[in-house]
């Protein structure tokens, strides 16, 4: 049997409250060949989270040791906690032909870009700042201080959309999921990625 072609790597970034995790989870449900990479984090487990499912939870020392041995494709300090994407886990998935989606912040996306790894980066914006704030306040048990920190980060990072390959406005969940599926399909159909399949077809044209 022919081995599957290498999978595609997608990045989704957005301010917290934009719905990026929900979007990625919906995509993974719908697209059988797409997996979400499980990040490592030094932050504490929140109520309702499961170790090894939501994140790989590690101590700060373990995280630092992973950084030192180059175990992360990217990592970042987000609101005082460390988060990173395992190079080995991501490579294993991509090599086995799985598409992978990383839900990571702007700093992490910049590192993936700088590393030269082939990827497609998508920035999700809320319809407006006001709607983002309303969504955040509606869902979160955060203190007012934490809320202000998230809103300040959203303000500071929104302009980063310009560095991404695609921008999607998350107005309503399902239409946004469809839009993301269209992006994934378009990326699959890019000429350089279709070369092998196209050449097989072209061969049938020859006498
Ligand atoms: P939370 O603590 O609410 O689960 O996540 C906080 C932020 O960390 C989110 O904005 C999320 O995008 C970011 N994040 C989660 N995993 C990673 C990762 O592996 N790398 C980077 N750079 N950011 C991450």
Tab-separated table of C-alpha atoms and ligand atoms in Angstrom:
chain	number	residue	atom	x	y	z
A	1	UNK	CA	0.000	0.000	0.000
A	2	UNK	CA	1.202	3.502	-0.784
A	3	UNK	CA	1.970	5.603	2.278
A	4	UNK	CA	-0.288	8.599	2.813
A	5	UNK	CA	1.145	11.968	1.846
A	6	UNK	CA	2.360	14.119	4.722
A	7	UNK	CA	-0.440	15.921	6.532
A	8	UNK	CA	-0.940	19.673	6.541
A	9	UNK	CA	-0.304	21.881	9.554
A	10	UNK	CA	-2.857	24.572	10.413
A	11	UNK	CA	-2.605	27.251	13.075
A	12	UNK	CA	-5.603	29.001	14.571
A	13	UNK	CA	-4.994	32.087	16.706
A	14	UNK	CA	-7.489	34.439	18.278
A	15	UNK	CA	-8.062	36.389	21.450
A	16	UNK	CA	-9.587	34.410	24.305
A	17	UNK	CA	-13.355	34.629	24.046
A	18	UNK	CA	-13.347	34.482	20.252
A	19	UNK	CA	-14.334	30.812	20.255
A	20	UNK	CA	-11.194	29.360	18.698
A	21	UNK	CA	-11.158	26.155	20.764
A	22	UNK	CA	-14.824	25.450	20.017
A	23	UNK	CA	-14.147	26.060	16.325
A	24	UNK	CA	-11.156	23.714	16.302
A	25	UNK	CA	-13.098	21.031	18.186
A	26	UNK	CA	-15.963	21.236	15.672
A	27	UNK	CA	-13.522	20.959	12.787
A	28	UNK	CA	-11.891	17.875	14.282
A	29	UNK	CA	-15.335	16.277	14.751
A	30	UNK	CA	-16.241	16.903	11.101
A	31	UNK	CA	-12.937	16.209	9.350
A	32	UNK	CA	-11.788	12.669	10.056
A	33	UNK	CA	-8.232	13.382	8.895
A	34	UNK	CA	-7.740	16.385	11.186
A	35	UNK	CA	-6.325	16.151	14.711
A	36	UNK	CA	-5.789	18.790	17.355
A	37	UNK	CA	-2.322	18.768	18.824
A	38	UNK	CA	-2.337	18.467	22.615
A	39	UNK	CA	-0.183	21.211	24.079
A	40	UNK	CA	2.020	21.008	27.150
A	41	UNK	CA	1.411	23.568	29.864
A	42	UNK	CA	2.821	24.489	33.232
A	43	UNK	CA	-0.472	25.921	34.430
A	44	UNK	CA	-2.670	24.186	37.017
A	45	UNK	CA	-5.509	21.916	35.924
A	46	UNK	CA	-8.842	23.772	35.977
A	47	UNK	CA	-12.066	22.239	37.227
A	48	UNK	CA	-13.535	20.021	34.522
A	49	UNK	CA	-10.216	19.585	32.675
A	50	UNK	CA	-8.575	16.204	32.258
A	51	UNK	CA	-4.818	15.651	32.194
A	52	UNK	CA	-3.686	14.146	28.898
A	53	UNK	CA	-6.955	15.188	27.239
A	54	UNK	CA	-7.169	18.971	27.414
A	55	UNK	CA	-3.443	19.472	27.932
A	56	UNK	CA	-0.380	17.564	28.997
A	57	UNK	CA	0.101	19.188	32.396
A	58	UNK	CA	3.736	19.374	33.528
A	59	UNK	CA	5.646	21.213	36.222
A	60	UNK	CA	7.549	24.386	35.364
A	61	UNK	CA	10.823	22.466	35.798
A	62	UNK	CA	9.693	19.764	33.382
A	63	UNK	CA	8.604	22.459	30.935
A	64	UNK	CA	11.966	24.249	31.216
A	65	UNK	CA	13.782	20.952	30.615
A	66	UNK	CA	11.703	20.382	27.479
A	67	UNK	CA	12.572	23.877	26.238
A	68	UNK	CA	16.269	23.211	26.898
A	69	UNK	CA	16.264	20.021	24.844
A	70	UNK	CA	14.418	21.642	21.943
A	71	UNK	CA	11.289	19.544	22.445
A	72	UNK	CA	8.927	22.333	21.337
A	73	UNK	CA	8.164	23.572	17.823
A	74	UNK	CA	6.990	26.699	19.594
A	75	UNK	CA	6.287	27.771	23.138
A	76	UNK	CA	5.116	30.915	24.843
A	77	UNK	CA	4.378	32.551	28.160
A	78	UNK	CA	0.672	33.388	28.077
A	79	UNK	CA	-0.688	35.268	31.090
A	80	UNK	CA	2.190	33.952	33.231
A	81	UNK	CA	1.815	30.281	32.301
A	82	UNK	CA	3.935	28.367	29.820
A	83	UNK	CA	2.415	26.567	26.839
A	84	UNK	CA	4.169	24.602	24.114
A	85	UNK	CA	3.652	22.327	21.125
A	86	UNK	CA	5.665	19.113	21.100
A	87	UNK	CA	7.856	18.768	18.037
A	88	UNK	CA	7.818	14.957	18.229
A	89	UNK	CA	4.013	14.655	18.632
A	90	UNK	CA	3.349	17.052	15.759
A	91	UNK	CA	5.896	15.402	13.437
A	92	UNK	CA	4.508	11.929	14.190
A	93	UNK	CA	0.986	13.012	13.248
A	94	UNK	CA	2.055	14.868	10.103
A	95	UNK	CA	4.299	12.002	8.962
A	96	UNK	CA	1.442	9.523	9.399
A	97	UNK	CA	-0.606	11.662	6.990
A	98	UNK	CA	-2.825	13.342	9.578
A	99	UNK	CA	-3.613	17.022	9.236
A	100	UNK	CA	-2.919	18.857	12.487
A	101	UNK	CA	-4.427	22.027	13.948
A	102	UNK	CA	-2.586	24.017	16.594
A	103	UNK	CA	-4.656	26.432	18.652
A	104	UNK	CA	-1.869	28.730	19.769
A	105	UNK	CA	-1.274	32.373	20.534
A	106	UNK	CA	0.335	34.992	18.323
A	107	UNK	CA	3.849	34.516	19.775
A	108	UNK	CA	3.702	30.784	19.034
A	109	UNK	CA	2.478	31.349	15.488
A	110	UNK	CA	5.417	33.717	14.894
A	111	UNK	CA	7.835	30.994	16.021
A	112	UNK	CA	6.317	28.393	13.690
A	113	UNK	CA	6.620	30.899	10.835
A	114	UNK	CA	10.250	31.652	11.733
A	115	UNK	CA	11.062	27.920	11.869
A	116	UNK	CA	10.170	27.526	8.198
A	117	UNK	CA	7.800	24.598	8.802
A	118	UNK	CA	5.159	24.405	6.063
A	119	UNK	CA	1.877	25.597	7.568
A	120	UNK	CA	-1.248	27.680	7.037
A	121	UNK	CA	-2.091	30.278	9.666
A	122	UNK	CA	-5.642	31.461	10.280
A	123	UNK	CA	-6.577	34.395	12.500
A	124	UNK	CA	-10.084	34.474	13.949
A	125	UNK	CA	-11.569	37.836	14.883
A	126	UNK	CA	-14.796	38.461	16.786
A	127	UNK	CA	-17.319	40.734	15.015
A	128	UNK	CA	-16.299	43.575	17.347
A	129	UNK	CA	-14.436	44.280	20.574
A	130	UNK	CA	-17.722	44.882	22.351
A	131	UNK	CA	-19.013	41.440	21.374
A	132	UNK	CA	-15.735	39.852	22.469
A	133	UNK	CA	-16.009	41.507	25.879
A	134	UNK	CA	-19.628	40.391	26.229
A	135	UNK	CA	-18.724	36.797	25.311
A	136	UNK	CA	-15.778	36.777	27.721
A	137	UNK	CA	-17.810	38.133	30.614
A	138	UNK	CA	-20.600	35.690	29.862
A	139	UNK	CA	-18.485	32.570	30.013
A	140	UNK	CA	-15.751	33.333	32.462
A	141	UNK	CA	-15.343	32.984	36.171
A	142	UNK	CA	-12.208	35.139	35.895
A	143	UNK	CA	-11.497	37.927	38.346
A	144	UNK	CA	-11.927	41.470	37.012
A	145	UNK	CA	-8.129	41.759	36.951
A	146	UNK	CA	-7.775	38.641	34.786
A	147	UNK	CA	-10.584	39.915	32.562
A	148	UNK	CA	-8.803	43.240	32.034
A	149	UNK	CA	-5.576	41.370	31.221
A	150	UNK	CA	-7.349	39.262	28.562
A	151	UNK	CA	-9.021	42.332	27.059
A	152	UNK	CA	-5.717	44.228	26.980
A	153	UNK	CA	-4.055	41.245	25.245
A	154	UNK	CA	-6.911	41.120	22.729
A	155	UNK	CA	-6.383	44.827	21.953
A	156	UNK	CA	-2.621	44.417	21.656
A	157	UNK	CA	-2.746	41.332	19.425
A	158	UNK	CA	-5.687	42.047	17.097
A	159	UNK	CA	-3.436	43.839	14.591
A	160	UNK	CA	-1.405	40.629	14.167
A	161	UNK	CA	-4.126	39.347	11.834
A	162	UNK	CA	-2.100	40.934	9.003
A	163	UNK	CA	0.690	38.346	9.455
A	164	UNK	CA	-1.681	35.403	8.901
A	165	UNK	CA	-2.623	33.650	5.660
A	166	UNK	CA	-6.377	33.853	6.288
A	167	UNK	CA	-8.712	35.928	8.451
A	168	UNK	CA	-12.140	34.709	9.522
A	169	UNK	CA	-14.744	36.658	11.489
A	170	UNK	CA	-16.481	34.396	13.988
A	171	UNK	CA	-19.964	35.831	13.936
A	172	UNK	CA	-21.903	32.574	14.176
A	173	UNK	CA	-20.309	29.232	14.939
A	174	UNK	CA	-21.534	26.992	12.118
A	175	UNK	CA	-20.936	29.383	9.176
A	176	UNK	CA	-17.458	30.003	10.584
A	177	UNK	CA	-16.809	26.262	10.768
A	178	UNK	CA	-17.845	25.988	7.114
A	179	UNK	CA	-15.517	28.842	6.203
A	180	UNK	CA	-12.619	27.079	7.959
A	181	UNK	CA	-13.421	23.842	6.104
A	182	UNK	CA	-13.293	25.793	2.832
A	183	UNK	CA	-9.861	27.127	3.751
A	184	UNK	CA	-8.616	23.612	4.518
A	185	UNK	CA	-10.023	22.311	1.207
A	186	UNK	CA	-8.442	25.201	-0.695
A	187	UNK	CA	-5.059	24.533	0.908
A	188	UNK	CA	-5.323	20.844	-0.068
A	189	UNK	CA	-5.969	21.842	-3.687
A	190	UNK	CA	-2.930	24.076	-4.047
A	191	UNK	CA	-0.973	23.119	-7.126
A	192	UNK	CA	2.243	22.142	-5.352
A	193	UNK	CA	0.296	19.828	-3.012
A	194	UNK	CA	-1.683	18.263	-5.885
A	195	UNK	CA	1.389	17.586	-7.986
A	196	UNK	CA	1.644	13.845	-7.339
A	197	UNK	CA	-2.080	13.201	-7.908
A	198	UNK	CA	-2.155	15.474	-10.965
A	199	UNK	CA	0.882	13.706	-12.456
A	200	UNK	CA	-0.830	10.331	-12.015
A	201	UNK	CA	-3.846	11.662	-13.925
A	202	UNK	CA	-1.676	13.280	-16.597
A	203	UNK	CA	0.058	9.945	-17.159
A	204	UNK	CA	-3.274	8.488	-18.328
A	205	UNK	CA	-3.375	11.194	-21.035
A	206	UNK	CA	-0.186	9.908	-22.621
A	207	UNK	CA	-0.249	7.249	-25.286
B	1	LIG	P1	-5.921	28.498	28.553
B	1	LIG	O1	-5.035	28.574	29.735
B	1	LIG	O2	-7.127	29.385	28.675
B	1	LIG	O3	-6.273	27.074	28.196
B	1	LIG	O4	-5.097	29.041	27.286
B	1	LIG	C1	-4.589	30.343	27.304
B	1	LIG	C2	-3.946	30.671	25.962
B	1	LIG	O5	-2.842	29.816	25.693
B	1	LIG	C3	-4.871	30.541	24.763
B	1	LIG	O6	-4.933	31.789	24.120
B	1	LIG	C4	-4.212	29.526	23.865
B	1	LIG	O7	-4.286	29.873	22.503
B	1	LIG	C5	-2.768	29.558	24.316
B	1	LIG	N1	-2.138	28.260	24.090
B	1	LIG	C6	-2.614	27.024	24.398
B	1	LIG	N2	-1.738	26.085	24.030
B	1	LIG	C7	-0.685	26.718	23.467
B	1	LIG	C8	0.557	26.282	22.895
B	1	LIG	O8	0.883	25.101	22.806
B	1	LIG	N3	1.381	27.259	22.430
B	1	LIG	C9	1.080	28.586	22.496
B	1	LIG	N4	1.958	29.452	21.981
B	1	LIG	N5	-0.070	29.037	23.021
B	1	LIG	C10	-0.939	28.116	23.504
